[in-house]
Short mmCIF file of C-alpha atoms and ligand atoms in Angstrom, two decimals:
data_model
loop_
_atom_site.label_atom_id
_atom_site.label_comp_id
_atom_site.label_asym_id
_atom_site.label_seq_id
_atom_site.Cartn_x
_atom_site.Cartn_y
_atom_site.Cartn_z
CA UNK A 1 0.00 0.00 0.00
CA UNK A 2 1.23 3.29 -1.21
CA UNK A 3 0.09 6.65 0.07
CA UNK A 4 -1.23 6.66 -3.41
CA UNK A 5 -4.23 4.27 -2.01
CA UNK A 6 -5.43 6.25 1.25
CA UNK A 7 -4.77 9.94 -0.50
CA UNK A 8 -3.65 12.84 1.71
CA UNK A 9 -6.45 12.90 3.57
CA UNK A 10 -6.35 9.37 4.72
CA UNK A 11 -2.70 10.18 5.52
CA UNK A 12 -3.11 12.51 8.01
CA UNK A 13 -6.12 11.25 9.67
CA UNK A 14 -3.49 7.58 9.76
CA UNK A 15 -0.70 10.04 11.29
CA UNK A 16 -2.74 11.80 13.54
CA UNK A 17 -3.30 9.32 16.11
CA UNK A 18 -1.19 9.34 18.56
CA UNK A 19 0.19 13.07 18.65
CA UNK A 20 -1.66 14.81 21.11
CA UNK A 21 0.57 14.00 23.80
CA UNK A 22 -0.29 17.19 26.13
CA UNK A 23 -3.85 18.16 25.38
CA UNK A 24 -4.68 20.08 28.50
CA UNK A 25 -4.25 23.58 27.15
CA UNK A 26 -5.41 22.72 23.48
CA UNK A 27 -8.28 23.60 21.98
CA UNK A 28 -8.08 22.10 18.13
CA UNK A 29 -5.64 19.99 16.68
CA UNK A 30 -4.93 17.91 13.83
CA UNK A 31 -8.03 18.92 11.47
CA UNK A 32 -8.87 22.14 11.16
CA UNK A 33 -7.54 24.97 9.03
CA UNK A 34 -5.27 26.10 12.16
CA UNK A 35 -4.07 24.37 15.26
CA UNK A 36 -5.77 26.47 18.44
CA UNK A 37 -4.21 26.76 22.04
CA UNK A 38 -4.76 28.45 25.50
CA UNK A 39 -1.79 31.32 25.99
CA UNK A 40 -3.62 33.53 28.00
CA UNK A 41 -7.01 34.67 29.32
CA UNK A 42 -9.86 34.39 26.83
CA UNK A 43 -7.17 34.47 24.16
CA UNK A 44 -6.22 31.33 22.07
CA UNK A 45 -3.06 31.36 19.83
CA UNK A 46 -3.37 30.04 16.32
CA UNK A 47 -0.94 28.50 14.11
CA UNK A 48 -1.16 27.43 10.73
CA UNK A 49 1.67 25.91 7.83
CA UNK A 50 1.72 25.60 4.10
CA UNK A 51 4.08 24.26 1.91
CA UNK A 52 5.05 24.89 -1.97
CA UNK A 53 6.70 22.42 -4.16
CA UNK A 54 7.95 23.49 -7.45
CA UNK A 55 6.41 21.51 -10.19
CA UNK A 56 3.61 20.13 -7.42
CA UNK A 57 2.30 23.78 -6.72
CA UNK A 58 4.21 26.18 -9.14
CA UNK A 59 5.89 26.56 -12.46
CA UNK A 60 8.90 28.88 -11.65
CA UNK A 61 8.66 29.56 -15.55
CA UNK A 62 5.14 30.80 -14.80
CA UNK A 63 4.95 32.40 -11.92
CA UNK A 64 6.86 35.84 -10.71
CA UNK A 65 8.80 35.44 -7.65
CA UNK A 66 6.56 38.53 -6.47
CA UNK A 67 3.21 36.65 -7.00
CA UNK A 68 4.90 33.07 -5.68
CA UNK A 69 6.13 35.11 -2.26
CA UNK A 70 2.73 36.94 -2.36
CA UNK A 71 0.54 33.40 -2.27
CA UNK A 72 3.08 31.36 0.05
CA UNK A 73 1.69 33.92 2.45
CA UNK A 74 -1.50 34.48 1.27
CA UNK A 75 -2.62 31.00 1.90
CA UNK A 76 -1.58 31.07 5.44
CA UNK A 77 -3.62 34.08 6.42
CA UNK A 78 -6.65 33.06 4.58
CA UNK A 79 -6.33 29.37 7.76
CA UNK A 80 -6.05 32.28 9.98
CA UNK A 81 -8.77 34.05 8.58
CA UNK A 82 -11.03 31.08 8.78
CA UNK A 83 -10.29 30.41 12.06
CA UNK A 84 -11.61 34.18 13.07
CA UNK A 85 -8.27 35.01 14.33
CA UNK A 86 -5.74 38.15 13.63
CA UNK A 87 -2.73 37.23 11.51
CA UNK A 88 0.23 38.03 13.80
CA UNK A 89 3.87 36.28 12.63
CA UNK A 90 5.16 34.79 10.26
CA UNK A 91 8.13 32.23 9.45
CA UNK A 92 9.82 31.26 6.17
CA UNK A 93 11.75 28.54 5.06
CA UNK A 94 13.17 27.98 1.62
CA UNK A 95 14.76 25.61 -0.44
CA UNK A 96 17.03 27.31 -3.32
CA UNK A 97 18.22 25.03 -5.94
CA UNK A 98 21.77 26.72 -7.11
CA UNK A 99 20.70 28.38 -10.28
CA UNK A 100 17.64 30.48 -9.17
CA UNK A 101 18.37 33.83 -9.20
CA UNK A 102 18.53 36.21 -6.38
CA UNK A 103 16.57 38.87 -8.54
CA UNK A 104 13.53 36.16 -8.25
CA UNK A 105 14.21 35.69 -4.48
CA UNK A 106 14.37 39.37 -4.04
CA UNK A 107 10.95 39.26 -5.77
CA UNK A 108 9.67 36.44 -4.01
CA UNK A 109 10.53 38.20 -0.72
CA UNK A 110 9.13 41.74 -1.98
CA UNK A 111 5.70 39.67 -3.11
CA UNK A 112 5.62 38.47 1.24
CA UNK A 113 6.47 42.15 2.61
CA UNK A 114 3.69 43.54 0.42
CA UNK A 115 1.42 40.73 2.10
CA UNK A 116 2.45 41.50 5.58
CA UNK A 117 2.71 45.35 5.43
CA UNK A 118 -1.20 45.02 4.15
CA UNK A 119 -2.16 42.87 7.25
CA UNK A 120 0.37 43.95 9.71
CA UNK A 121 2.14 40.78 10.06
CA UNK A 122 5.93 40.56 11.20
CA UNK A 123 8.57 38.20 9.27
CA UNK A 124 10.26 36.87 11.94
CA UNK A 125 12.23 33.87 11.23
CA UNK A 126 13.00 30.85 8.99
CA UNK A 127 15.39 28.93 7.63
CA UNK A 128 17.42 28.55 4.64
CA UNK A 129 18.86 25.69 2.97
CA UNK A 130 19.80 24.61 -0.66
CA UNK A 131 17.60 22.38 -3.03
CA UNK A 132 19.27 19.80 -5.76
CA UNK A 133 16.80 21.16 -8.41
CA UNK A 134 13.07 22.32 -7.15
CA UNK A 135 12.43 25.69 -5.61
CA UNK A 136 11.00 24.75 -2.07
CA UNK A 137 8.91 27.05 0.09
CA UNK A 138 7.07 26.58 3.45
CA UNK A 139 5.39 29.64 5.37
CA UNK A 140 3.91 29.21 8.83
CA UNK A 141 1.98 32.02 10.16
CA UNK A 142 0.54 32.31 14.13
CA UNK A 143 -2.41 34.61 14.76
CA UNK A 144 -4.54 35.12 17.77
CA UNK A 145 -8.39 34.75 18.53
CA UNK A 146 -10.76 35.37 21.83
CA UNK A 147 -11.66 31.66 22.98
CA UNK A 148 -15.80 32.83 22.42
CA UNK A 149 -14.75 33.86 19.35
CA UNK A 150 -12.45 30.72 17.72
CA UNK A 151 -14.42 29.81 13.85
CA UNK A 152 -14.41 25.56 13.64
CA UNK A 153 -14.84 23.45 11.11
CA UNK A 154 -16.93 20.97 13.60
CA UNK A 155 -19.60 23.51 14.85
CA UNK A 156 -22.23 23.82 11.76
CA UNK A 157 -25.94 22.85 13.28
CA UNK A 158 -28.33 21.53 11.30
CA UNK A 159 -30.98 24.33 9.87
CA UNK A 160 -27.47 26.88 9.34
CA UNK A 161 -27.57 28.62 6.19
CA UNK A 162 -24.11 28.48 4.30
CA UNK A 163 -22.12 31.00 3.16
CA UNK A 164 -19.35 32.24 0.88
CA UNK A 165 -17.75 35.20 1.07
CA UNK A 166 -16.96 35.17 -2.57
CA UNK A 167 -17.08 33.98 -6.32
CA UNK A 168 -16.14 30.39 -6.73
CA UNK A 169 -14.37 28.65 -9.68
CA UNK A 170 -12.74 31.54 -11.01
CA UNK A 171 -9.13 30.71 -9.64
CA UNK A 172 -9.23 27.47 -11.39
CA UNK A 173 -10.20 29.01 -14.52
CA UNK A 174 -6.99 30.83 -14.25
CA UNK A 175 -4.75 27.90 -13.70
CA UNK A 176 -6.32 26.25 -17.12
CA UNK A 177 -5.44 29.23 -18.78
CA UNK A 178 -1.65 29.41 -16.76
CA UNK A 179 -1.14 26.00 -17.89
CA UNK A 180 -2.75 26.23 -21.58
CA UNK A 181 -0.42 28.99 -22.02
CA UNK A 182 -3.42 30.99 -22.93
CA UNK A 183 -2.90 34.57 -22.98
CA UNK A 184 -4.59 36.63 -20.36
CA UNK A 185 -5.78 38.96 -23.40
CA UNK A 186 -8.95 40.39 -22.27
CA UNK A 187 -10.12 41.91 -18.63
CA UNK A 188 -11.93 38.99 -18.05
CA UNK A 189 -9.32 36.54 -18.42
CA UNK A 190 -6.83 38.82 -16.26
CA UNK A 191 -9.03 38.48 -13.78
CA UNK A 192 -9.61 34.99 -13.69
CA UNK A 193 -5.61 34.67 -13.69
CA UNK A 194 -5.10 36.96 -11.12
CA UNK A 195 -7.79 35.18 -8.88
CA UNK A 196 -5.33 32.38 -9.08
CA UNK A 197 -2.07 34.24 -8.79
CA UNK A 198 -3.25 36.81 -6.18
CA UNK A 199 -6.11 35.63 -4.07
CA UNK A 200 -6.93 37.63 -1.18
CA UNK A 201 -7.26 36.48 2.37
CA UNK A 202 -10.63 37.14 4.22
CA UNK A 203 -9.01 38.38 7.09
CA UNK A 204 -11.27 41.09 8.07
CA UNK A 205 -14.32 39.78 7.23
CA UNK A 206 -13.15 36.13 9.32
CA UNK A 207 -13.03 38.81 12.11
CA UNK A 208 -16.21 40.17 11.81
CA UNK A 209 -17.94 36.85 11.08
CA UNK A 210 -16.14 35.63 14.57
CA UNK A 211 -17.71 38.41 15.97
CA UNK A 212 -21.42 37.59 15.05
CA UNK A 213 -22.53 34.79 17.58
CA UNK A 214 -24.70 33.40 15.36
CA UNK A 215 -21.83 32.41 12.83
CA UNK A 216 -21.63 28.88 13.59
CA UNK A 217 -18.79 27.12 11.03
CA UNK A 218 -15.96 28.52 8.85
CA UNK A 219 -13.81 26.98 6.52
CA UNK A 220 -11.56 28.43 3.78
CA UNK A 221 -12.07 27.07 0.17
CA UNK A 222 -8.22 25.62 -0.66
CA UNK A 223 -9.18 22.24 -2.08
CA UNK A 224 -12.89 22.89 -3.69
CA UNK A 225 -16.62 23.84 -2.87
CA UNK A 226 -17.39 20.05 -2.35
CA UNK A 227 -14.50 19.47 -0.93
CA UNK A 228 -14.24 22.24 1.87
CA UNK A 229 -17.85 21.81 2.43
CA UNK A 230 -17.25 18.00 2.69
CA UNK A 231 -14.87 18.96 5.82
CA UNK A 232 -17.30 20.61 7.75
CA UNK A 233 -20.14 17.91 6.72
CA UNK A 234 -17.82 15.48 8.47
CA UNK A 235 -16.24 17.15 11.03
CA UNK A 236 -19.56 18.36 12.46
CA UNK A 237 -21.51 15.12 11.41
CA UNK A 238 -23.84 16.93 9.46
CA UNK A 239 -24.77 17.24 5.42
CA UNK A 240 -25.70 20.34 3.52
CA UNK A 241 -28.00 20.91 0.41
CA UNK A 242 -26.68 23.65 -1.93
CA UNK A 243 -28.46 25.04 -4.63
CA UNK A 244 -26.35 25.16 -8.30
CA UNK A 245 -27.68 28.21 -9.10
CA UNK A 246 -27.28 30.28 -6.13
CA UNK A 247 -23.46 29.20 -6.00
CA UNK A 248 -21.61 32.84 -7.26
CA UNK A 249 -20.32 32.80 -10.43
CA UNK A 250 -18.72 35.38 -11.87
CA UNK A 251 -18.87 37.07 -15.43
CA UNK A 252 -15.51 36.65 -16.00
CA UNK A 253 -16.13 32.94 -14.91
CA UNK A 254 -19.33 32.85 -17.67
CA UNK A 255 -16.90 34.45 -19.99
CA UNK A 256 -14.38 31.73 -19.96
CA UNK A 257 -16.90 28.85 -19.68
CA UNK A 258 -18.74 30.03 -22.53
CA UNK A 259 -15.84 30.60 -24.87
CA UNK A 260 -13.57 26.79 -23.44
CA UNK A 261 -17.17 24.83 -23.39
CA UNK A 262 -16.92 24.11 -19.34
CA UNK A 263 -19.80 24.76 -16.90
CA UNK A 264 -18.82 27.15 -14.66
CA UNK A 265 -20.48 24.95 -11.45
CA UNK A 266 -18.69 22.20 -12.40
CA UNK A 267 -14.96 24.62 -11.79
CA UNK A 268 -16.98 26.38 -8.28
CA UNK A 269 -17.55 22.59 -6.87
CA UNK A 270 -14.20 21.08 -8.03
CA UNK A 271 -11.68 24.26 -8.46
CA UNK A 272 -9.78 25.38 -5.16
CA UNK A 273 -7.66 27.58 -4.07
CA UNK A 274 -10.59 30.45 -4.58
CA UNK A 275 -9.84 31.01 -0.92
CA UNK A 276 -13.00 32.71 -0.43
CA UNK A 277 -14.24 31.61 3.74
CA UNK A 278 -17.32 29.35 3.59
CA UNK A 279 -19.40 29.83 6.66
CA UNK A 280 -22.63 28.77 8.39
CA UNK A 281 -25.12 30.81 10.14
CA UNK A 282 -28.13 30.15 12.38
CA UNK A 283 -31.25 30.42 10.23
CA UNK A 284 -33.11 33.03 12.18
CA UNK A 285 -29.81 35.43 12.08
CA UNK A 286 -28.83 34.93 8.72
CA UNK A 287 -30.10 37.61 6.67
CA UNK A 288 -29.64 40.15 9.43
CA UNK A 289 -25.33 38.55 8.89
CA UNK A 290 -25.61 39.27 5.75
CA UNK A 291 -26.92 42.68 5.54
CA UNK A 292 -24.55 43.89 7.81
CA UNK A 293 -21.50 42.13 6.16
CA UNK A 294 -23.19 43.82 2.80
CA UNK A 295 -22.79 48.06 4.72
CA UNK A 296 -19.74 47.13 5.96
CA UNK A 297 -17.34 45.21 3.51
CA UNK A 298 -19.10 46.74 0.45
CA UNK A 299 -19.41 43.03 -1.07
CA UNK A 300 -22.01 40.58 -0.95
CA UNK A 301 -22.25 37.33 1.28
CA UNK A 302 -23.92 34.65 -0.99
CA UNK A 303 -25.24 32.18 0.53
CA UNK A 304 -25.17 29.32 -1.45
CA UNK A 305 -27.63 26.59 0.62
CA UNK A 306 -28.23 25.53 4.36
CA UNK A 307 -26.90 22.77 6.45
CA UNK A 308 -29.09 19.08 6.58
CA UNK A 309 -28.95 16.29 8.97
CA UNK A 310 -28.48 13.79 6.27
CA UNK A 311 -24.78 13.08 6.43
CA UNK A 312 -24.40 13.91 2.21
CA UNK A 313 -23.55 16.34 0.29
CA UNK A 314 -26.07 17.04 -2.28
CA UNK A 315 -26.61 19.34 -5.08
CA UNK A 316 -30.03 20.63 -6.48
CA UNK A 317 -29.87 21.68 -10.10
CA UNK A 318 -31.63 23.79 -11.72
CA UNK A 319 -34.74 21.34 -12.42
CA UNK A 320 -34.63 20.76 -9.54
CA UNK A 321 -33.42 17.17 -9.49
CA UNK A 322 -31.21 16.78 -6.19
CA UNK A 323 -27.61 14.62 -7.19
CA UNK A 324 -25.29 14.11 -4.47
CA UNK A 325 -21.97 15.18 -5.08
CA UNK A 326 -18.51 13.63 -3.91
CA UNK A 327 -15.89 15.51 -2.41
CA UNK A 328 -13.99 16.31 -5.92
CA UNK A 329 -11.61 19.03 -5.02
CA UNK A 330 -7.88 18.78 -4.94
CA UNK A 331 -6.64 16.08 -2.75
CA UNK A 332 -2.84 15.17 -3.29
CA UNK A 333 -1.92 12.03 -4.33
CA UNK A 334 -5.24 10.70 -4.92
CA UNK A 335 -4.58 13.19 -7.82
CA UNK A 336 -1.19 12.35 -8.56
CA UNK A 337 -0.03 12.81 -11.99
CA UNK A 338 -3.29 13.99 -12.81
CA UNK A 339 -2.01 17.34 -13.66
CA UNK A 340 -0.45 20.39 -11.80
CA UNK A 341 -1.87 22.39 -9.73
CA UNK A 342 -1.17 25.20 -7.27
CA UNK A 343 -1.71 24.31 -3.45
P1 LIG B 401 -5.65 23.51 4.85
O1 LIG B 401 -6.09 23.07 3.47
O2 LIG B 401 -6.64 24.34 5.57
O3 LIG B 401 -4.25 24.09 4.86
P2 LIG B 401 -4.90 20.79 5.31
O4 LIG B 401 -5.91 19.96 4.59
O5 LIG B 401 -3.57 21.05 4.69
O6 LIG B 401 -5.60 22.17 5.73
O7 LIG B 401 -4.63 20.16 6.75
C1 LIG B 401 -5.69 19.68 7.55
C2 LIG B 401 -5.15 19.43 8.96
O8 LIG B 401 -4.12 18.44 8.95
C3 LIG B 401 -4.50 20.66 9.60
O9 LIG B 401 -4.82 20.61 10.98
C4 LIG B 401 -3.01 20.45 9.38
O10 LIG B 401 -2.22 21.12 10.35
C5 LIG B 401 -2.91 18.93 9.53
N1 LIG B 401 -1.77 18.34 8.81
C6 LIG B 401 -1.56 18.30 7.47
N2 LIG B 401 -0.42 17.64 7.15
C7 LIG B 401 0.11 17.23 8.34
C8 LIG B 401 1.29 16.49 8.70
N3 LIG B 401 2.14 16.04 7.77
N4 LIG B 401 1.52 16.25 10.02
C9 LIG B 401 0.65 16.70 10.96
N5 LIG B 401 -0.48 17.38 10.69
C10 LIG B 401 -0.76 17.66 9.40
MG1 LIG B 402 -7.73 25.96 5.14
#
């Protein structure tokens, strides 16, 4: 049996037992976007790690070392966004094979500062070693949230309406056309490249969500729609309903699906890495939520269909016929060779 068979999933639920070995101050860990513990009164400290392989997650060819520094830490705010929390510090360690040059690290490191300047994070450590041939890079980031206030992954309740905080599908729209080599020639295609090269961590709206006690769930969308949502289905034994055609698309997205042939659901259920926060809210608070999220952030929170005690995932179309739908995000190795893909 090769890791191949159980899938990265499988993997770290298999590696996970067995590493808890003080759990008196901790309040998540293995299984959630970050791991939360007790440093202080009513605070929890939050830490979170990602990891980018070249050729696995990037093309160096393809990517700037601005954007790649950019998304190493982009991903890593966006856990600490979905966890409610405050981004605080970060860490960096690299990999440089011999003949990258320091113009692109320069780049890569110029793409982080931006990052952190924008959300007030420090860079405060790392390490640095050399690679044989791949460009290696692994960010972990810490943040901080109030104990009332700490966003799971096992909290939805049946009844909750879910949420997403943005358009799905659009980021991997932009990887087909990154590795199609199709030029990003019109506004809408920029877009759906730089959804993919630049996405933008939720951090202040995690806050605010965290804030409102009727907010019940959070997750951030990395591996897919079905996926993510699959990972709070199971986590807090529940299923959810979502309705195709409330699920945001956007025009760029209807664009691109119109012009390649693809149905834009089918990239929103499957993509990743739109990094938008899916949420679920108490029924009776919902709307109010969402109003208020509307006045403050200037953007809408779609919701996209409401949480079921029926253990599935399930999809109603738009004749209404109800399929259920696997988890068919991103999952490493279950995917393996399939083709690249960022993250
Ligand atoms: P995300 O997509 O939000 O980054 P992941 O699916 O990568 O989350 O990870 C899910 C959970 O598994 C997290 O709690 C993460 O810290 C943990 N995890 C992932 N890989 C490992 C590993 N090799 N060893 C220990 N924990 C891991
Ligand atoms: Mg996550």
């Amino acid at each position: 049996m090769s890791i191949k068979d159980i899938g990265e999933f499988g993997f770290i639920d298999r590696i996970s037992r067995g590493c808890l070995i003080r759990p008196d101050s901790i309040v998540k860990a293995i299984g959630d976007d970050a791991a939360a513990f007790q440093t202080g009164a009513d605070r929890l400290t939050l830490v979170t790690t990602d990891l980018l392989v070249e050729r696995v997650h990037f093309l160096r060819e393809a990517t700037s070392g601005f954007n790649l520094g950019y998304k190493a830490l982009a991903v890593n705010l966006s856990d600490i966004a979905a966890m409610g929390g405050i981004a605080r510090e970060a860490f960096v360690s690299i990999a440089i094979p011999e003949e990258c040059s320091l113009k692109y690290l320069d780049d890569l490191y110029n793409g982080m500062k931006r990052l952190a300047a924008e959300f007030d994070v420090n860079i405060l450590g790392g390490d640095t070693t050399s690679s044989k041939t791949d460009l290696i890079i692994n960010v972990a980031v810490t943040g901080t949230v109030k104990e009332s206030e700490i966003l799971l992954r096992s909290t939805a309740q049946v009844g909750d309406i879910i949420f997403s905080t943005g358009y799905l599908g659009d980021s991997r729209a932009g990887l087909h056309l990154i590795l199609n080599n199709t030029p990003a020639e019109s506004a809408a295609l920029k877009e759906l490249f730089n959804a993919h090269i630049l996405p933008k961590p939720f951090l202040r709206e995690g806050l605010f969500l965290a804030a409102c006690r009727d907010v019940h769930a959070a997750i951030d969308v990395s591996d897919g729609l079905s996926s993510d949502l699959g990972h709070i289905a199971k986590e807090s034994r529940v299923g959810a309903r979502l309705d195709a055609h409330r699920i945001p698309v956007s025009p760029h997205l209807h664009t691109f699906c119109s012009r390649f042939g693809f149905d834009p659901v089918d990239f929103a259920l499957a993509g990743g890495e739109d990094y938008t926060l899916l949420c679920t809210i108490g029924r009776d608070s919902a709307d109010k939520v969402a109003r208020t999220y509307l006045s403050k952030f200037n953007q809408s929170l779609y919701p996209i269909g409401e949480i079921t005690d029926t253990g599935r995932i399930e999809l109603v179309e738009d004749n209404d016929k109800v399929r259920v739908i696997t988890p068919t995000g991103w999952n490493h190795f279950k995917d393996w060779n399939d083709e690249y893909r960022s993250l």
